[in-house]
CSV table of C-alpha atoms in Angstrom, one decimal:
chain,number,residue,atom,x,y,z
A,1,UNK,CA,0.2,0.0,0.0
A,2,UNK,CA,1.6,3.7,-1.1
A,3,UNK,CA,1.0,6.6,1.9
A,4,UNK,CA,0.8,9.8,1.1
A,5,UNK,CA,0.6,11.6,4.0
A,6,UNK,CA,-0.3,15.6,4.2
A,7,UNK,CA,0.0,17.9,7.1
A,8,UNK,CA,-1.2,19.8,9.1
A,9,UNK,CA,-4.8,18.4,8.7
A,10,UNK,CA,-6.0,21.8,8.8
A,11,UNK,CA,-4.2,25.1,8.9
A,12,UNK,CA,-6.1,28.7,10.4
A,13,UNK,CA,-2.9,31.9,9.1
A,14,UNK,CA,-3.1,35.8,9.6
A,15,UNK,CA,-3.3,37.6,6.3
A,16,UNK,CA,0.2,38.8,5.7
A,17,UNK,CA,1.9,35.2,7.5
A,18,UNK,CA,3.9,32.9,5.2
A,19,UNK,CA,3.2,29.6,5.8
A,20,UNK,CA,3.8,26.2,4.9
A,21,UNK,CA,2.7,22.3,5.0
A,22,UNK,CA,4.1,19.4,4.5
A,23,UNK,CA,3.8,16.3,1.7
A,24,UNK,CA,4.7,13.0,2.9
A,25,UNK,CA,5.3,9.5,-0.3
A,26,UNK,CA,7.6,6.5,-0.4
A,27,UNK,CA,11.1,7.5,-1.1
A,28,UNK,CA,11.4,4.6,-3.3
A,29,UNK,CA,9.7,4.1,-6.4
A,30,UNK,CA,9.3,7.5,-7.1
A,31,UNK,CA,8.2,9.2,-10.3
A,32,UNK,CA,6.5,12.2,-9.9
A,33,UNK,CA,4.7,14.8,-7.6
A,34,UNK,CA,2.2,16.9,-8.6
A,35,UNK,CA,0.4,19.7,-6.3
A,36,UNK,CA,-3.1,20.8,-6.5
A,37,UNK,CA,-5.3,23.4,-5.1
A,38,UNK,CA,-8.9,22.8,-4.5
A,39,UNK,CA,-11.2,26.4,-3.9
A,40,UNK,CA,-14.1,25.2,-2.3
A,41,UNK,CA,-17.4,25.8,-5.4
A,42,UNK,CA,-14.2,24.6,-7.9
A,43,UNK,CA,-12.5,22.5,-9.4
A,44,UNK,CA,-9.6,20.9,-8.3
A,45,UNK,CA,-6.0,23.2,-10.1
A,46,UNK,CA,-3.0,21.9,-11.2
A,47,UNK,CA,0.4,24.3,-9.5
A,48,UNK,CA,3.3,21.8,-9.6
A,49,UNK,CA,4.6,18.6,-11.2
A,50,UNK,CA,7.9,18.0,-9.6
A,51,UNK,CA,9.8,15.7,-10.8
A,52,UNK,CA,14.0,16.3,-10.1
A,53,UNK,CA,15.3,15.5,-6.6
A,54,UNK,CA,16.2,18.8,-5.4
A,55,UNK,CA,13.4,20.7,-8.1
A,56,UNK,CA,12.1,24.1,-6.8
A,57,UNK,CA,9.3,25.0,-8.2
A,58,UNK,CA,7.4,29.1,-8.4
A,59,UNK,CA,4.1,30.5,-8.9
A,60,UNK,CA,3.7,34.1,-7.9
A,61,UNK,CA,3.8,33.9,-3.5
A,62,UNK,CA,3.0,29.9,-4.2
A,63,UNK,CA,6.1,27.4,-4.0
A,64,UNK,CA,7.4,24.1,-3.5
A,65,UNK,CA,10.5,21.9,-2.7
A,66,UNK,CA,11.0,18.3,-3.8
A,67,UNK,CA,13.6,15.8,-1.7
A,68,UNK,CA,12.9,12.2,-3.3
A,69,UNK,CA,15.5,10.9,-1.1
A,70,UNK,CA,13.8,11.3,1.7
A,71,UNK,CA,10.4,11.2,0.5
A,72,UNK,CA,8.8,14.9,1.6
A,73,UNK,CA,7.5,18.3,-0.3
A,74,UNK,CA,7.2,21.7,0.9
A,75,UNK,CA,4.7,24.0,-0.4
A,76,UNK,CA,5.2,27.5,1.0
A,77,UNK,CA,2.6,30.4,0.3
A,78,UNK,CA,4.6,33.8,0.9
A,79,UNK,CA,2.1,37.2,2.8
A,80,UNK,CA,-1.1,34.8,3.1
A,81,UNK,CA,-4.2,36.7,1.2
A,82,UNK,CA,-7.5,35.2,1.5
A,83,UNK,CA,-8.0,34.3,-1.6
A,84,UNK,CA,-5.2,31.4,-0.8
A,85,UNK,CA,-8.3,30.0,1.9
A,86,UNK,CA,-8.1,26.4,-0.1
A,87,UNK,CA,-7.8,23.0,0.4
A,88,UNK,CA,-4.0,21.9,-0.8
A,89,UNK,CA,-3.8,18.3,-2.1
A,90,UNK,CA,-0.4,16.5,-3.1
A,91,UNK,CA,-0.7,14.2,-5.4
A,92,UNK,CA,2.4,10.7,-5.7
A,93,UNK,CA,3.1,9.5,-8.7
A,94,UNK,CA,5.1,5.8,-8.5
A,95,UNK,CA,7.1,4.5,-11.2
A,96,UNK,CA,5.3,1.1,-11.1
A,97,UNK,CA,2.3,2.6,-12.0
A,98,UNK,CA,0.2,4.7,-14.3
A,99,UNK,CA,-2.1,6.2,-11.3
A,100,UNK,CA,-1.7,9.3,-9.2
A,101,UNK,CA,-2.6,8.3,-5.1
A,102,UNK,CA,-3.9,12.0,-3.8
A,103,UNK,CA,-2.9,13.0,0.2
A,104,UNK,CA,-5.8,13.3,2.1
A,105,UNK,CA,-5.2,17.5,1.4
A,106,UNK,CA,-4.0,20.5,3.9
A,107,UNK,CA,-7.1,23.3,4.6
A,108,UNK,CA,-6.0,26.2,4.8
A,109,UNK,CA,-8.0,29.4,5.8
A,110,UNK,CA,-6.7,32.7,6.0
A,111,UNK,CA,-8.2,35.0,8.8
A,112,UNK,CA,-8.8,38.8,7.6
B,14,UNK,CA,-8.5,26.6,-22.5
B,15,UNK,CA,-8.6,23.5,-21.1
B,16,UNK,CA,-12.3,22.4,-19.7
B,17,UNK,CA,-13.9,19.2,-18.4
B,18,UNK,CA,-17.8,19.0,-18.1
B,19,UNK,CA,-19.0,16.8,-15.8
B,20,UNK,CA,-23.4,15.9,-16.3
B,21,UNK,CA,-23.6,17.0,-13.3
B,22,UNK,CA,-23.3,19.0,-10.2
B,23,UNK,CA,-26.1,17.8,-8.0
B,24,UNK,CA,-28.0,14.2,-8.5
B,25,UNK,CA,-30.3,13.0,-5.9
B,26,UNK,CA,-31.5,9.0,-7.0
B,27,UNK,CA,-32.8,5.4,-5.5
B,28,UNK,CA,-31.0,2.7,-3.6
B,29,UNK,CA,-30.7,0.1,-6.3
B,30,UNK,CA,-31.2,2.1,-9.4
B,31,UNK,CA,-28.6,2.2,-12.6
B,32,UNK,CA,-27.0,5.7,-12.3
B,33,UNK,CA,-25.1,7.5,-15.3
B,34,UNK,CA,-22.1,10.1,-14.4
B,35,UNK,CA,-20.8,12.0,-16.9
B,36,UNK,CA,-17.3,13.3,-18.1
B,37,UNK,CA,-16.8,14.9,-21.3
B,38,UNK,CA,-12.7,17.1,-22.7
B,39,UNK,CA,-12.4,19.2,-24.9
B,40,UNK,CA,-8.6,19.1,-25.5
B,41,UNK,CA,-8.2,16.0,-27.0
B,42,UNK,CA,-6.4,14.2,-23.7
B,43,UNK,CA,-5.7,10.5,-24.6
B,44,UNK,CA,-5.9,9.7,-20.7
B,45,UNK,CA,-9.2,10.0,-18.3
B,46,UNK,CA,-10.2,9.6,-14.7
B,47,UNK,CA,-13.1,9.1,-12.4
B,48,UNK,CA,-12.2,9.8,-8.5
B,49,UNK,CA,-14.2,10.1,-5.5
B,50,UNK,CA,-14.3,12.4,-2.3
B,51,UNK,CA,-15.1,11.8,0.8
B,52,UNK,CA,-14.4,14.0,4.0
B,53,UNK,CA,-11.1,12.8,5.8
B,54,UNK,CA,-10.1,10.9,3.0
B,55,UNK,CA,-7.9,12.1,-0.1
B,56,UNK,CA,-9.0,11.6,-3.7
B,57,UNK,CA,-9.2,7.5,-4.8
B,58,UNK,CA,-9.6,6.7,-7.9
B,59,UNK,CA,-12.3,4.5,-9.7
B,60,UNK,CA,-11.4,3.5,-12.9
B,61,UNK,CA,-8.7,5.2,-15.6
B,62,UNK,CA,-8.7,4.8,-19.3
B,63,UNK,CA,-5.5,6.2,-21.0
B,64,UNK,CA,-7.5,5.5,-24.6
B,65,UNK,CA,-11.0,4.4,-26.7
B,66,UNK,CA,-12.4,1.3,-25.3
B,67,UNK,CA,-9.8,0.9,-22.5
B,68,UNK,CA,-10.0,1.0,-19.1
B,69,UNK,CA,-8.2,-0.1,-15.6
B,70,UNK,CA,-9.5,-0.8,-11.9
B,71,UNK,CA,-8.4,2.1,-10.0
B,72,UNK,CA,-8.2,1.6,-6.2
B,73,UNK,CA,-11.9,1.2,-5.6
B,74,UNK,CA,-13.9,0.1,-8.3
B,75,UNK,CA,-16.4,-2.1,-6.7
B,76,UNK,CA,-20.0,-1.1,-7.6
B,77,UNK,CA,-18.9,0.6,-10.9
B,78,UNK,CA,-18.3,0.1,-14.2
B,79,UNK,CA,-17.1,2.2,-16.8
B,80,UNK,CA,-17.2,3.1,-20.4
B,81,UNK,CA,-15.2,5.0,-23.4
B,82,UNK,CA,-16.7,5.5,-26.4
B,83,UNK,CA,-15.4,7.9,-28.0
B,84,UNK,CA,-11.8,10.1,-27.0
B,85,UNK,CA,-13.6,12.4,-24.9
B,86,UNK,CA,-16.6,10.8,-22.7
B,87,UNK,CA,-15.9,9.2,-20.3
B,88,UNK,CA,-18.4,7.9,-18.4
B,89,UNK,CA,-19.2,6.6,-14.4
B,90,UNK,CA,-22.2,4.1,-14.0
B,91,UNK,CA,-23.6,2.2,-11.1
B,92,UNK,CA,-25.0,-0.1,-11.9
B,93,UNK,CA,-27.5,-0.1,-8.7
B,94,UNK,CA,-26.5,2.4,-6.2
B,95,UNK,CA,-26.6,2.0,-2.3
B,96,UNK,CA,-26.0,4.3,0.3
B,97,UNK,CA,-23.3,3.7,0.6
B,98,UNK,CA,-21.9,5.7,-2.9
B,99,UNK,CA,-23.3,9.1,-1.6
B,100,UNK,CA,-20.4,11.0,-2.3
B,101,UNK,CA,-18.9,13.7,-4.6
B,102,UNK,CA,-17.6,12.5,-7.9
B,103,UNK,CA,-14.5,13.9,-10.0
B,104,UNK,CA,-14.3,13.9,-13.6
B,105,UNK,CA,-10.4,14.9,-15.0
B,106,UNK,CA,-8.2,14.3,-17.7
B,107,UNK,CA,-4.5,14.7,-18.9
B,108,UNK,CA,-2.4,14.4,-21.7
B,109,UNK,CA,-0.7,11.4,-22.1
B,110,UNK,CA,3.1,12.3,-21.2
B,111,UNK,CA,6.1,9.1,-21.7
B,112,UNK,CA,7.7,12.0,-19.2
B,113,UNK,CA,4.3,11.3,-16.9
B,114,UNK,CA,4.7,15.2,-15.6
B,115,UNK,CA,1.3,16.3,-17.0
B,116,UNK,CA,-0.9,17.7,-14.5
B,117,UNK,CA,-4.5,16.5,-14.7
B,118,UNK,CA,-7.2,19.0,-15.3
B,119,UNK,CA,-10.6,19.0,-12.9
B,120,UNK,CA,-14.1,19.0,-14.2
B,121,UNK,CA,-16.0,21.0,-11.4
B,122,UNK,CA,-17.4,17.5,-9.6
B,123,UNK,CA,-20.5,16.1,-9.7
B,124,UNK,CA,-22.0,15.7,-5.7
B,125,UNK,CA,-24.7,12.5,-5.5
B,126,UNK,CA,-26.5,11.2,-3.3
B,127,UNK,CA,-28.4,7.5,-2.9
B,128,UNK,CA,-31.0,7.6,-1.2
């Protein structure tokens, strides 16, 4: 069984503060790691797809890092804004399968 | 812009009914997926398809079947709906890539209630 763990499960952050959360995945059999943002009443939206150890990707105030040797990825949000409130999902693609396995998500709420 | 359309946003059906959930994508993507999402759990894969008339079981295929007669359309079928199939259902599609670094594009979801 391939487990993808996300922590924390939920997070409340003051507007303007920076925050980060974690996705853990099996370090062996790695192929790719996806991050998605899922806002209420909308469809999940792809943020990043990462494949290389040490990779760092950025999209505006959001960035992500990848450590395939130890099996984790961090998502960072700098200067949180109300529109950042969403559930952030990571998904792991193992080498041995043609599907991705989702974590249960981190629900982020930004307090104005 | 990428578009994945699910036929219904909300659906209420009765136990024992045969239920069809339709998904259409307009990006000429090879891969299509059906997930369900339940509180406290991540998206769980029911079935996926990587080509017309091809299908593969995901992690929770029991009680479901699928149909992919055309590249743009992927249907999920609940053969005899049961209350434990009440859930949010999400369809997704992605472009085939040897490097497998293509993201998935999701529909808005169908919230299905089985009474």
